[in-house]
mmCIF file of C-alpha atoms in Angstrom:
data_model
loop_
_atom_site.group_PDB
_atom_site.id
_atom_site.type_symbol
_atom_site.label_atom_id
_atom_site.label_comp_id
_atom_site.label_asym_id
_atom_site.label_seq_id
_atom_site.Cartn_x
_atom_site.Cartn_y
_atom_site.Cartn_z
ATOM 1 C CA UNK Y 1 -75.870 -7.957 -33.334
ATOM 2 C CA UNK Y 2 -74.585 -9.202 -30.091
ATOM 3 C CA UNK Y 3 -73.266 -13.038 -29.787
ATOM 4 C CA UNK Y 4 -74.470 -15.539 -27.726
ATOM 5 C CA UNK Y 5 -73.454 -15.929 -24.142
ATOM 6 C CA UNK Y 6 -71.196 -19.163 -23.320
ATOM 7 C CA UNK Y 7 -72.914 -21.855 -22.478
ATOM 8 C CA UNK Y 8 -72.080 -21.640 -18.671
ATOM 9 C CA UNK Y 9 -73.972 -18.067 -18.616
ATOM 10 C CA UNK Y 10 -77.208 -18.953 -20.436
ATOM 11 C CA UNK Y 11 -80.023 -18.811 -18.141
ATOM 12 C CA UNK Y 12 -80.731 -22.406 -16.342
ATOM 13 C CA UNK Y 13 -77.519 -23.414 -16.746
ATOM 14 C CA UNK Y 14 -75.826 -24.081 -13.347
ATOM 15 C CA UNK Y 15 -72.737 -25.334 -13.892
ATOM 16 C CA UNK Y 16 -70.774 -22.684 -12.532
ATOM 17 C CA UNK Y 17 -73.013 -22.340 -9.623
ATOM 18 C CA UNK Y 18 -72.792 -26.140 -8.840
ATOM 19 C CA UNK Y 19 -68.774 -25.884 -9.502
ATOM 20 C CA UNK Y 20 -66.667 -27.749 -6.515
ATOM 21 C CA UNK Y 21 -65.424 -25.592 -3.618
ATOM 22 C CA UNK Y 22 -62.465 -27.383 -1.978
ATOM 23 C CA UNK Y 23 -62.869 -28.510 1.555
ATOM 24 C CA UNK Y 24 -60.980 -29.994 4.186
ATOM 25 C CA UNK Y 25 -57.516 -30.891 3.533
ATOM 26 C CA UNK Y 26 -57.825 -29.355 0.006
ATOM 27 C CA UNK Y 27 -58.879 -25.619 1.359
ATOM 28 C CA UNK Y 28 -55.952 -26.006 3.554
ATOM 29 C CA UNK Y 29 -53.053 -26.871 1.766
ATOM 30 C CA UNK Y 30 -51.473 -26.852 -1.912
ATOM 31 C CA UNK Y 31 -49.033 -27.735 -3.857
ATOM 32 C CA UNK Y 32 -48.520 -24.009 -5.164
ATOM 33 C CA UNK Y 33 -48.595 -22.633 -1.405
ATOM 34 C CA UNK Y 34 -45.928 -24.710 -0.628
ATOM 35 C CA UNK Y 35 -44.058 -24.520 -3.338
ATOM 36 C CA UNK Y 36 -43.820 -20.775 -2.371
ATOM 37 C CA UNK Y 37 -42.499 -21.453 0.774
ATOM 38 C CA UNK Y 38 -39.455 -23.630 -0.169
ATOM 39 C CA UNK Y 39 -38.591 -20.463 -2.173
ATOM 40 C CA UNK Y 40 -39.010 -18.234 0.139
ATOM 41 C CA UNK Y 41 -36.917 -20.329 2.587
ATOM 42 C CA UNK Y 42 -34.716 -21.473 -0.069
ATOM 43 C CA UNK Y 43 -31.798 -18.514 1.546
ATOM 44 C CA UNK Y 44 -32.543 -19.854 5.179
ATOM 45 C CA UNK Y 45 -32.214 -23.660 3.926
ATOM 46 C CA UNK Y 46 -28.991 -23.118 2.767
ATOM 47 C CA UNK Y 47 -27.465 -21.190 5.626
ATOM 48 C CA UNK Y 48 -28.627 -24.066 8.044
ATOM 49 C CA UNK Y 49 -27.179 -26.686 6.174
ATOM 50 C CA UNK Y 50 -23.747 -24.798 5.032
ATOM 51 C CA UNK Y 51 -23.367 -23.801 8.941
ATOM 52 C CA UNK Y 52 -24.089 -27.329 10.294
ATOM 53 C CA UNK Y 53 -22.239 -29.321 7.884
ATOM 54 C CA UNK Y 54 -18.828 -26.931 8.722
ATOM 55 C CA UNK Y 55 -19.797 -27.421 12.194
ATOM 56 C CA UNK Y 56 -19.789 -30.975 12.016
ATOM 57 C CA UNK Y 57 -16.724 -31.550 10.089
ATOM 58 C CA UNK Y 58 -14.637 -28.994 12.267
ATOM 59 C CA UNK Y 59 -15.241 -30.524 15.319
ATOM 60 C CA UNK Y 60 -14.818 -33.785 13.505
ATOM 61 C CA UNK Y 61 -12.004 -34.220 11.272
ATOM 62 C CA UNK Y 62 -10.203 -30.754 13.063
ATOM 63 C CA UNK Y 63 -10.988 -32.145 17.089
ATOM 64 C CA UNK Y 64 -11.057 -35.369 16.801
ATOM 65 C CA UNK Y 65 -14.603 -35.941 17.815
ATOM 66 C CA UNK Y 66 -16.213 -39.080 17.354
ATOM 67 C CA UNK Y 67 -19.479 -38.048 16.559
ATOM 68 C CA UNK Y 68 -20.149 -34.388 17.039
ATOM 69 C CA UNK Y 69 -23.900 -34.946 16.697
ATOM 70 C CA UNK Y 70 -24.266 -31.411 19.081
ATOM 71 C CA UNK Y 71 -22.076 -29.117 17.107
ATOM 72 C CA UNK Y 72 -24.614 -30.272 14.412
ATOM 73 C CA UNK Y 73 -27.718 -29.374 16.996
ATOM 74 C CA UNK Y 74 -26.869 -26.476 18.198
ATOM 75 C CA UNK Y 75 -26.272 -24.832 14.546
ATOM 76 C CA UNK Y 76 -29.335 -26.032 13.653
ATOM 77 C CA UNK Y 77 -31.555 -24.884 16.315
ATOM 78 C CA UNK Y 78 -29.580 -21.299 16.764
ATOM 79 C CA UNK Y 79 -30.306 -20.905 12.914
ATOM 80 C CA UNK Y 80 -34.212 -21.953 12.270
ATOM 81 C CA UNK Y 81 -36.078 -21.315 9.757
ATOM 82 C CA UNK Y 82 -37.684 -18.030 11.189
ATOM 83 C CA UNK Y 83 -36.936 -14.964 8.841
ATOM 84 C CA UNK Y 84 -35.931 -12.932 12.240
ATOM 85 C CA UNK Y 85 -31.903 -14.745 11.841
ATOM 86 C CA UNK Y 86 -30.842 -11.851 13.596
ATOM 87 C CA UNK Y 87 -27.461 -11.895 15.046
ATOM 88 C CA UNK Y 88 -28.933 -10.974 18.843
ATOM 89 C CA UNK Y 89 -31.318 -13.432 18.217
ATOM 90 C CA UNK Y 90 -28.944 -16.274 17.286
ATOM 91 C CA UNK Y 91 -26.773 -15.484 20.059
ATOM 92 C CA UNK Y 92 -29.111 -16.073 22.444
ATOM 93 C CA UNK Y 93 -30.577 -19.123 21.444
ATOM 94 C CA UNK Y 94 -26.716 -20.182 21.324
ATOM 95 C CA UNK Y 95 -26.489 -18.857 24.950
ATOM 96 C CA UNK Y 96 -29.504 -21.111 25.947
ATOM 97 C CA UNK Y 97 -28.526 -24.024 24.553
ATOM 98 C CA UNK Y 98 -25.019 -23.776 25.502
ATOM 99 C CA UNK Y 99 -26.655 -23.207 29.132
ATOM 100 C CA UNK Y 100 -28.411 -26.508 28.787
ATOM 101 C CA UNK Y 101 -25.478 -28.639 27.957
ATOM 102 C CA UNK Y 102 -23.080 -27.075 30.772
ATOM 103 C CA UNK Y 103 -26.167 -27.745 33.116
ATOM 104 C CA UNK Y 104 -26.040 -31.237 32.234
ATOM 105 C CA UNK Y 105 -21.990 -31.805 31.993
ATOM 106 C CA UNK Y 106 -22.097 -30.951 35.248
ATOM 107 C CA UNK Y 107 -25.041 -33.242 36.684
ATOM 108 C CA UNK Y 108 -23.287 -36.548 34.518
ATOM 109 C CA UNK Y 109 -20.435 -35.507 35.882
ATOM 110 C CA UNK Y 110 -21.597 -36.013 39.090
ATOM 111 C CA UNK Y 111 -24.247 -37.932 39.008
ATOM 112 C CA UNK Y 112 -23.780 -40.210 36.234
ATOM 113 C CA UNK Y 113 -26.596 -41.125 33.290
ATOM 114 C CA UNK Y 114 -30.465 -42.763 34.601
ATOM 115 C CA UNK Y 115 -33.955 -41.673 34.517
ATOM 116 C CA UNK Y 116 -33.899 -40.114 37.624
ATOM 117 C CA UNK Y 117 -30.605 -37.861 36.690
ATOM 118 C CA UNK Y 118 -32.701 -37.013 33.370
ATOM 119 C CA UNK Y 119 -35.265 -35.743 35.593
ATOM 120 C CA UNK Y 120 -33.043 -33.441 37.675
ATOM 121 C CA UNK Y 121 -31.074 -32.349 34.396
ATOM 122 C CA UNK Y 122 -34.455 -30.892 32.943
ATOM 123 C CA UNK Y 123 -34.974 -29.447 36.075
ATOM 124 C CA UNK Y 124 -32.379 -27.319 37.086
ATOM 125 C CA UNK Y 125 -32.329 -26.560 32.702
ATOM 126 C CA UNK Y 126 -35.113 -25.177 32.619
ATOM 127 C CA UNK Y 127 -34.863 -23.594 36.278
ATOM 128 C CA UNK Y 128 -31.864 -22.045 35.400
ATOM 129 C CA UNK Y 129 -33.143 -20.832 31.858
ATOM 130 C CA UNK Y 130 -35.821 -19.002 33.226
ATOM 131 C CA UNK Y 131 -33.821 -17.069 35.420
ATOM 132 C CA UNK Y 132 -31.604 -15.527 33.224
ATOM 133 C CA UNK Y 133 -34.074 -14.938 30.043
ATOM 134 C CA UNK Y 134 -37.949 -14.328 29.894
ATOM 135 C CA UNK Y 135 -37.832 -15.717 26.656
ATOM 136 C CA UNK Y 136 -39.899 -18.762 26.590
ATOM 137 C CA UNK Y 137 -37.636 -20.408 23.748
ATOM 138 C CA UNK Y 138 -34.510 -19.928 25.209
ATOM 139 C CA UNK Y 139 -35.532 -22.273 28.379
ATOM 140 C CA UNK Y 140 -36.599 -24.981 25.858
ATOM 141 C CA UNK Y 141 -33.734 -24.688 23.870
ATOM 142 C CA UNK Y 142 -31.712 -25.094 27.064
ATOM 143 C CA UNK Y 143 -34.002 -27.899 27.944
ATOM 144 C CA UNK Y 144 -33.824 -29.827 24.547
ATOM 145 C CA UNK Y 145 -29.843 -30.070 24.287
ATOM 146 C CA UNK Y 146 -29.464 -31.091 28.157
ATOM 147 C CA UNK Y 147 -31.425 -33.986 27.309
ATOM 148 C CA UNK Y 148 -29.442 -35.181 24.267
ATOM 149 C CA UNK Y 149 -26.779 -34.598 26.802
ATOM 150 C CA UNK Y 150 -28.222 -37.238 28.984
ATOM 151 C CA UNK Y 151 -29.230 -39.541 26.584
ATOM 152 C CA UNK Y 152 -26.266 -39.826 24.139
ATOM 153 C CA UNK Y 153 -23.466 -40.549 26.414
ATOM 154 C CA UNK Y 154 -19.753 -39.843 25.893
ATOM 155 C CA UNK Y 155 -16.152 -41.151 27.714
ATOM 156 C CA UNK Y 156 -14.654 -37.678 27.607
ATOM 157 C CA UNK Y 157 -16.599 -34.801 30.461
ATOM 158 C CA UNK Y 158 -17.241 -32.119 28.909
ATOM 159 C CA UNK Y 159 -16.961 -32.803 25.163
ATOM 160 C CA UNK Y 160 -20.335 -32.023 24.166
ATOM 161 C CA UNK Y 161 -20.008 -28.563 25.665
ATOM 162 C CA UNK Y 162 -17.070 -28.179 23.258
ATOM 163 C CA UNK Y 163 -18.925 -28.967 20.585
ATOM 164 C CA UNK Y 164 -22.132 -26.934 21.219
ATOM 165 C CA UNK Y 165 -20.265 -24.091 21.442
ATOM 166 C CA UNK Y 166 -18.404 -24.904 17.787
ATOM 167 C CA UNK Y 167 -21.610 -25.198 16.864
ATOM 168 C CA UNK Y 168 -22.915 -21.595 18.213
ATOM 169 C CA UNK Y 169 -19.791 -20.216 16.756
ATOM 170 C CA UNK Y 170 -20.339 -21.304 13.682
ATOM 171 C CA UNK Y 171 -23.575 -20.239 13.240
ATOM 172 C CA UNK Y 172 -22.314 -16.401 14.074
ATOM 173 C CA UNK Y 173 -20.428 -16.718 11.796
ATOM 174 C CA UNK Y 174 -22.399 -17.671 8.562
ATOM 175 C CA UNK Y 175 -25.626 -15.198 10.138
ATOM 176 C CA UNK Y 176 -23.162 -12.493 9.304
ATOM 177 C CA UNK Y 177 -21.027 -14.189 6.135
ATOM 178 C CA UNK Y 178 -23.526 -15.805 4.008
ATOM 179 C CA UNK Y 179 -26.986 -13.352 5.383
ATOM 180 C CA UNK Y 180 -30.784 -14.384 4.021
ATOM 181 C CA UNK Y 181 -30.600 -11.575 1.347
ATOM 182 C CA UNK Y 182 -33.004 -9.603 4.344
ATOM 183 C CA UNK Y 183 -33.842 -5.860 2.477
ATOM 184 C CA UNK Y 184 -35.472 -8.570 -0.351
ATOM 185 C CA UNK Y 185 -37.240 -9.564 2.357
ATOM 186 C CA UNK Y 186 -38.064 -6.243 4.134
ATOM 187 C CA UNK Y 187 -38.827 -4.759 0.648
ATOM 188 C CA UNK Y 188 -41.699 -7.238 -0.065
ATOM 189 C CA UNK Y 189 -42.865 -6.711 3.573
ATOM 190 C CA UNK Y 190 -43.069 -2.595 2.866
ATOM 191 C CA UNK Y 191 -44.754 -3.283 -0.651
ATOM 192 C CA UNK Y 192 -47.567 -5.402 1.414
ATOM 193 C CA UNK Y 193 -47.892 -3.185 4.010
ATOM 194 C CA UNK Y 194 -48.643 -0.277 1.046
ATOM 195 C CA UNK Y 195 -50.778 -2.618 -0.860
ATOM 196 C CA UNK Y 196 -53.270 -3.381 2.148
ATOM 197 C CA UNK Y 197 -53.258 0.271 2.970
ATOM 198 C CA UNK Y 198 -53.578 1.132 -0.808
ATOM 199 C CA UNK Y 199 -56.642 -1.617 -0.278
ATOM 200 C CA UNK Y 200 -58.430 -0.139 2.677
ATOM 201 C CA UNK Y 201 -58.200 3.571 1.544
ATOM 202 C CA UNK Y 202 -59.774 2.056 -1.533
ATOM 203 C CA UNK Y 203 -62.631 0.697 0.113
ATOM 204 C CA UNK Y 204 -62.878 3.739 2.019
ATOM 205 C CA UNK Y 205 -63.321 6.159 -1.092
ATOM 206 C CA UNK Y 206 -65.856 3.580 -2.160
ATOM 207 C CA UNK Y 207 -68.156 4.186 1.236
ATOM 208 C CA UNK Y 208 -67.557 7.947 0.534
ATOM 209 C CA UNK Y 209 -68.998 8.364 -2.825
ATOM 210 C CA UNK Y 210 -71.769 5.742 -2.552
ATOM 211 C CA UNK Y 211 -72.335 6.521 0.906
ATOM 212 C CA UNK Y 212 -72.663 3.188 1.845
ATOM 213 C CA UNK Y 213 -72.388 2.320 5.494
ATOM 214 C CA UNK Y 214 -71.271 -1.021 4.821
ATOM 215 C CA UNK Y 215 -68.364 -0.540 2.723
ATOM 216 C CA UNK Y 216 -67.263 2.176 5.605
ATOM 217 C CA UNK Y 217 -67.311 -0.559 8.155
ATOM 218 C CA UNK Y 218 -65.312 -2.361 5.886
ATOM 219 C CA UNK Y 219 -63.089 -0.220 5.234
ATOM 220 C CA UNK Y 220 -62.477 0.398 9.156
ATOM 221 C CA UNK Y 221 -61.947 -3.107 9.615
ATOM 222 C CA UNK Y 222 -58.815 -2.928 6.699
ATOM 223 C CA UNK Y 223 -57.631 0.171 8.289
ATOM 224 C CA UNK Y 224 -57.559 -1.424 11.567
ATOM 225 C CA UNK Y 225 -55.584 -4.512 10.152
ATOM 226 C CA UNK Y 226 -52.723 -2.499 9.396
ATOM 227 C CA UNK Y 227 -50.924 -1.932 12.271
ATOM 228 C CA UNK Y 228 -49.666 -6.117 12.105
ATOM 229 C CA UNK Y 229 -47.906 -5.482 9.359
ATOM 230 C CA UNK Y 230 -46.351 -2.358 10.343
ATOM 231 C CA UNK Y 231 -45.495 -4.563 13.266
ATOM 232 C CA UNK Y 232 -44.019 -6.959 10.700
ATOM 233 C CA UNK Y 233 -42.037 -4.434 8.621
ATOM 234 C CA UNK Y 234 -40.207 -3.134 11.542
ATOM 235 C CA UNK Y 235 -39.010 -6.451 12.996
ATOM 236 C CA UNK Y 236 -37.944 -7.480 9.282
ATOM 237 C CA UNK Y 237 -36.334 -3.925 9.283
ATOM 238 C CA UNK Y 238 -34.844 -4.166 12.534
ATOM 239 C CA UNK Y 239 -33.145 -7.443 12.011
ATOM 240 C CA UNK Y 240 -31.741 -6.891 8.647
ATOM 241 C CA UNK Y 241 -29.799 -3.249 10.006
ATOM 242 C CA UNK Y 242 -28.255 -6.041 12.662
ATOM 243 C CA UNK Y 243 -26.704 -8.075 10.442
ATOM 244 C CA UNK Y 244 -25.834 -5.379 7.866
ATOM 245 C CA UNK Y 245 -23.900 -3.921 11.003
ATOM 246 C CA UNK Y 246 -21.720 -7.388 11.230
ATOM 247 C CA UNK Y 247 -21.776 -8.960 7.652
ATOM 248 C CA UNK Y 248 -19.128 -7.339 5.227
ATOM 249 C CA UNK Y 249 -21.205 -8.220 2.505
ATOM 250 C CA UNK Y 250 -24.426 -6.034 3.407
ATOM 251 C CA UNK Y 251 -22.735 -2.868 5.096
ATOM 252 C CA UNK Y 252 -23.710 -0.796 1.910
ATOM 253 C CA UNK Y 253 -27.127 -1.817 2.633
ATOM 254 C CA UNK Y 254 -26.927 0.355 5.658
ATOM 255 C CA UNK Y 255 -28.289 3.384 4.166
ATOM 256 C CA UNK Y 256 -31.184 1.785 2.644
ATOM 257 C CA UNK Y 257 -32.119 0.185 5.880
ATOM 258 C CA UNK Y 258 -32.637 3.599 7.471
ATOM 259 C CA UNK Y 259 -33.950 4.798 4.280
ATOM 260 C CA UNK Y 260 -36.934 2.269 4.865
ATOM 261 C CA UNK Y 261 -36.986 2.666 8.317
ATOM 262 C CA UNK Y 262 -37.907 5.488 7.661
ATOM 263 C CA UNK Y 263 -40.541 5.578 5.352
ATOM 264 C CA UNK Y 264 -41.725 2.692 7.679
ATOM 265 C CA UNK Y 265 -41.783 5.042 10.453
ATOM 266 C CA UNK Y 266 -43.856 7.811 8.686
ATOM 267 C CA UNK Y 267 -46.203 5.268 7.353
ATOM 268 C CA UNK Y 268 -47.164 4.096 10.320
ATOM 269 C CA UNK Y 269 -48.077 7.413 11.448
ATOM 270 C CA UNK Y 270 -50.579 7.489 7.874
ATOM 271 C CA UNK Y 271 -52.056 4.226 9.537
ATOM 272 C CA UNK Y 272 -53.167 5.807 12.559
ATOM 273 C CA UNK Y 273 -54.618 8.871 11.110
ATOM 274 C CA UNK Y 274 -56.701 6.392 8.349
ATOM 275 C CA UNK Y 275 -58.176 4.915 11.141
ATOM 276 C CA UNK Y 276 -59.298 8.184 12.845
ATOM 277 C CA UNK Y 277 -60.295 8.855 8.822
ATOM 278 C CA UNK Y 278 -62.346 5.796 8.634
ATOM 279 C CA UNK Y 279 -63.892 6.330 12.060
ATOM 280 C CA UNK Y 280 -65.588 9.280 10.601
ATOM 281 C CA UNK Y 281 -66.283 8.038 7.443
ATOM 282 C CA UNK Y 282 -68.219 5.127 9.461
ATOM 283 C CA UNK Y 283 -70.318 7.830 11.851
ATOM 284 C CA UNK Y 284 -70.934 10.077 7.499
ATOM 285 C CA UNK Y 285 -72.112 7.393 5.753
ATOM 286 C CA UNK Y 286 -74.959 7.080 8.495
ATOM 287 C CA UNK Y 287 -76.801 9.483 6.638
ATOM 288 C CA UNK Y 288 -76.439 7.858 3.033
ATOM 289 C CA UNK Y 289 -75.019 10.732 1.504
ATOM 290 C CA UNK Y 290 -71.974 10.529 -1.309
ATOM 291 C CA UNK Y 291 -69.502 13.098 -0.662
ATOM 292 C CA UNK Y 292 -67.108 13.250 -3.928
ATOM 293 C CA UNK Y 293 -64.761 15.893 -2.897
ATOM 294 C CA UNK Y 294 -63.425 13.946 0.538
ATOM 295 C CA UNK Y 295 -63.174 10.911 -2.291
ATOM 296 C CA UNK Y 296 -61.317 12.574 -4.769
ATOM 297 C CA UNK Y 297 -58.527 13.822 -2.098
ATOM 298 C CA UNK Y 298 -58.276 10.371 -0.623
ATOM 299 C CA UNK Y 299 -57.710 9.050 -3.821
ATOM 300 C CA UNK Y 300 -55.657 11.735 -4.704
ATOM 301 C CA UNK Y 301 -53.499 10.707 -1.510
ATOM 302 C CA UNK Y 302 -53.444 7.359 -1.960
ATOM 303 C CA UNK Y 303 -51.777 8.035 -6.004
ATOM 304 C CA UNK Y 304 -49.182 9.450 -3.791
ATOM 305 C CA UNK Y 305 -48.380 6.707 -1.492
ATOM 306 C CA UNK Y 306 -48.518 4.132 -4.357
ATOM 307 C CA UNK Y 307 -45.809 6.061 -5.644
ATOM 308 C CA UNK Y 308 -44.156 5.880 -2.562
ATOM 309 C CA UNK Y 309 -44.500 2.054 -2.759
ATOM 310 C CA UNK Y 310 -42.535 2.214 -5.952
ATOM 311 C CA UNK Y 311 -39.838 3.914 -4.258
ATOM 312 C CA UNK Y 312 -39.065 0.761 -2.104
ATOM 313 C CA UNK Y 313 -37.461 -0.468 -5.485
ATOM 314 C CA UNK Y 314 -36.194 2.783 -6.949
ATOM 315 C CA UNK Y 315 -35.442 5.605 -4.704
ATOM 316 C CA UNK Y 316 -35.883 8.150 -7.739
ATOM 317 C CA UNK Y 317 -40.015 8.263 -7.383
ATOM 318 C CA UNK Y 318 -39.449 9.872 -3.853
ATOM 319 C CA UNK Y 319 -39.355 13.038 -5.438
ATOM 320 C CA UNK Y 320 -42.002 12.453 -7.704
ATOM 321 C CA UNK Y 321 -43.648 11.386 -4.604
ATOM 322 C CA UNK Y 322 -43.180 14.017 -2.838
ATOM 323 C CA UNK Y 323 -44.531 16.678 -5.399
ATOM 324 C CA UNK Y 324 -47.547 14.441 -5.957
ATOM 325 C CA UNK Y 325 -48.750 14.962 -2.400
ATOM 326 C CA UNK Y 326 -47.396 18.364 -2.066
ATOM 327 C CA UNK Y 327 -50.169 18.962 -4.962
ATOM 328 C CA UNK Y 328 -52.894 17.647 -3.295
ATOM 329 C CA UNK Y 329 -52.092 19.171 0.125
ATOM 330 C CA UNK Y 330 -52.233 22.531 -0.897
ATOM 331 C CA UNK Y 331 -55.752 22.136 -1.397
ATOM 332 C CA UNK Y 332 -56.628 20.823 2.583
ATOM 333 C CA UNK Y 333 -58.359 23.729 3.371
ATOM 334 C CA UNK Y 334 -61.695 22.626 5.010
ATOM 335 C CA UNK Y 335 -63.582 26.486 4.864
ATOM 336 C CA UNK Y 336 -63.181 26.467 1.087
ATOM 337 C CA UNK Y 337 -63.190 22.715 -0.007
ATOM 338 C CA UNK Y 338 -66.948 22.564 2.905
ATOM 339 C CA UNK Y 339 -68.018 26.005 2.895
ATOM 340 C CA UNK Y 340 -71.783 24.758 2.549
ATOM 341 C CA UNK Y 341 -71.077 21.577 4.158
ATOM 342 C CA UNK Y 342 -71.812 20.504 7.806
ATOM 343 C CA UNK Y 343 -69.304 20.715 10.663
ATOM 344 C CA UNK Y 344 -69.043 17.333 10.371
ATOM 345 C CA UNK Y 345 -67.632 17.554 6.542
ATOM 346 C CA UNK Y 346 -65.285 19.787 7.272
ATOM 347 C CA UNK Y 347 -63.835 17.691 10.459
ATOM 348 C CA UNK Y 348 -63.598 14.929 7.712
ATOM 349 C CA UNK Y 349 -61.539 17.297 5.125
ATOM 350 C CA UNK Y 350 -59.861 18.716 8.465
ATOM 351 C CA UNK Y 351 -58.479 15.363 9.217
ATOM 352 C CA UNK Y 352 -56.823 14.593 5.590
ATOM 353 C CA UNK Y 353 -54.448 17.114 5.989
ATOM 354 C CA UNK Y 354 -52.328 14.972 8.801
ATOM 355 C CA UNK Y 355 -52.637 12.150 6.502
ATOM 356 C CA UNK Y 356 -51.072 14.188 3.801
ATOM 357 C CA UNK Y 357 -47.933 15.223 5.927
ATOM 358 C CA UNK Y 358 -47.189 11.466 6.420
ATOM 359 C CA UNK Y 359 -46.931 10.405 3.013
ATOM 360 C CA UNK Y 360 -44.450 13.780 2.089
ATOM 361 C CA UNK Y 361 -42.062 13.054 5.276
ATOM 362 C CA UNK Y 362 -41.768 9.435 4.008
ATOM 363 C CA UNK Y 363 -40.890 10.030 0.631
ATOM 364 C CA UNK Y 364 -37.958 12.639 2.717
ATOM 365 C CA UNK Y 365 -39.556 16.065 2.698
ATOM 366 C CA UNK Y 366 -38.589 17.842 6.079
ATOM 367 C CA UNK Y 367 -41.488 17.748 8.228
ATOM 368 C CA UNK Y 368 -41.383 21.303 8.791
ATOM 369 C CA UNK Y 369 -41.524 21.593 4.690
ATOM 370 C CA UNK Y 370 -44.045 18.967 5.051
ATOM 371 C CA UNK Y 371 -46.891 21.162 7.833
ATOM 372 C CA UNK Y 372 -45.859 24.238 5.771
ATOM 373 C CA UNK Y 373 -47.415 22.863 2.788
ATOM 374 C CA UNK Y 374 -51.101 22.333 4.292
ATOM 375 C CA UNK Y 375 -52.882 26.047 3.539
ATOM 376 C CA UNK Y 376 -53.130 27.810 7.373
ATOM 377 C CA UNK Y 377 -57.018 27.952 8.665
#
């Protein structure tokens, strides 16, 4: 005897079809989302205001300075909140800034403080700027402190540029003493980069044994989304090796860095061939017809890069990994697996076996370990 449905299933009732969808301001933000991101930028947060608060009171109580509002500025704006607080890319910003400033010492100097002098400051900032970086932000940032240099006037030439550059020092200094905690970062930035190719792989077996057109397309379409957050993991990568090269406090991290690098590396490798994979799969599922066994590798694959994905954490399922892979790889051989298939099928099987070196040479097999495991055809 089977019990009756809730009330919101029973036939005529549409409650939960009439239920409100958020609009407007509502779709776009809430309180959850940003919640999030004061966590997230909880590390960054408290690096800007450590840095610019010792910037201040150095060039305060330790100079003299009456009110070193650019020491405060400068730390600030070298810092941001952008995840990328490499130590090249604070530097520069420090460079551009510090650029701006000298610029406009040199015109008050001069020139004196007006309109017109504000004018010419920008000017020759941003002039300037743009011929010694292509870098879009560092002309602005060299723009933005030459003005508070105009505008905020001082008895003593050349003060400000003492404190903009206490205030570029100290932010070197806490990038690579009191660091954003980056392989957390770069770890959750692999795991999301497995997940969505976990995710289109998925769809992709989907398409294969229904044969379903649509779900290939889809599956393309994920495949193809990838590469932005390869892009993603490398940058996050990339920056956190700088300042583990500087900071004494993440130099052990080192090895891990290159560790996901390379995974990273060989990854992104298994992104390109699951787009050729997909491409195929599209043009197959014209006809309508399931094939099982080019699903069951793929999935078979794809229980090896999850475990991969756990490795990010725990570097002791690379071997398991590795084996898991190895397994499924020795089985790529597209005359045996398609005998009575079409050309076409066996192009399909042909092309897993690429995407099943990746996966091994990420999780550290040798690549020539790696090729020797696919059978020879």
């Amino acid at each position: 005897m089977t019990s009756a449905p809730p009330p919101s299933e029973r036939p005529g009732n549409t409650a939960a079809q009439t239920a409100a969808i958020p609009t407007g301001w509502r779709s776009r933000w809430h309180p959850r989302v940003g919640i999030d991101r004061v966590i997230v930028s909880a590390p960054a947060i408290a690096q800007i205001v450590i840095a610019a608060t010792a910037a201040f009171s150095f060039a305060h109580y330790v100079l003299g300075h009456a009110a070193p509002l650019l020491a405060a500025t400068v730390t600030v704006s070298s810092l941001g909140l952008v995840r990328d607080a490499r130590p090249r890319r604070v530097l520069e910003t420090v460079i551009g800034m510090v650029v701006g400033i000298l610029v406009a010492e040199l015109i008050v100097f001069v020139a004196g403080i007006g309109w017109w002098q504000l004018g010419i400051t920008l000017t020759a900032s941003l002039i300037v700027a743009r011929f010694l970086s292509p870098q879009p932000a560092f002309a602005i940032a060299a723009a933005m402190q030459s003005a508070i240099v105009m505008v905020i006037p001082v008895s003593v030439p050349f003060l400000r540029m003492i404190d903009g550059l206490v205030g570029g020092v100290m932010a070197l200094l806490v990038t690579a003493l009191l660091p954003r905690s980056p392989l957390r970062t770069v770890a959750r930035e692999g795991a999301a980069l497995f997940s969505a190719f976990d995710g289109a792989v998925s769809t992709l077996v989907q398409a294969l044994r229904r044969g379903d057109a649509v779900c290939a397309e889809r599956g393309l379409a994920k495949a193809r989304a990838l590469q932005g957050l390869v892009d993603q993991w490398r940058a996050g990568i990339e920056s956190g090796s700088e300042i583990a090269r500087i900071s004494p406090f993440l130099r052990r991290q080192r090895s891990e860095f290159q560790r996901q690098d390379r995974i990273r590396l060989h990854l992104d490798l298994a992104t390109r061939n699951l787009r050729v994979i997909a491409r195929r799969v599209v043009y197959l599922c014209d006809d309508r017809q399931p094939r099982p066994i080019a699903a069951d590798l793929l999935t078979e694959l794809a229980a090896g890069a999850r475990l991969i994905a756990e490795s990010l954490g725990d570097i002791s399922y690379e071997p398991a990994a590795r084996e898991a892979v190895r397994a499924v790889a020795a089985r790529l051989d597209p005359t045996v697996l398609a005998d009575r298939s079409s050309a076409v099928d066996q192009t399909l099987i042909g092309a897993l076996r690429p995407l099943a070196v990746d996966p091994m040479t990420a999780a550290g097999m040798p690549a020539d370990e790696a090729r020797a495991a696919i059978p020879r055809v």
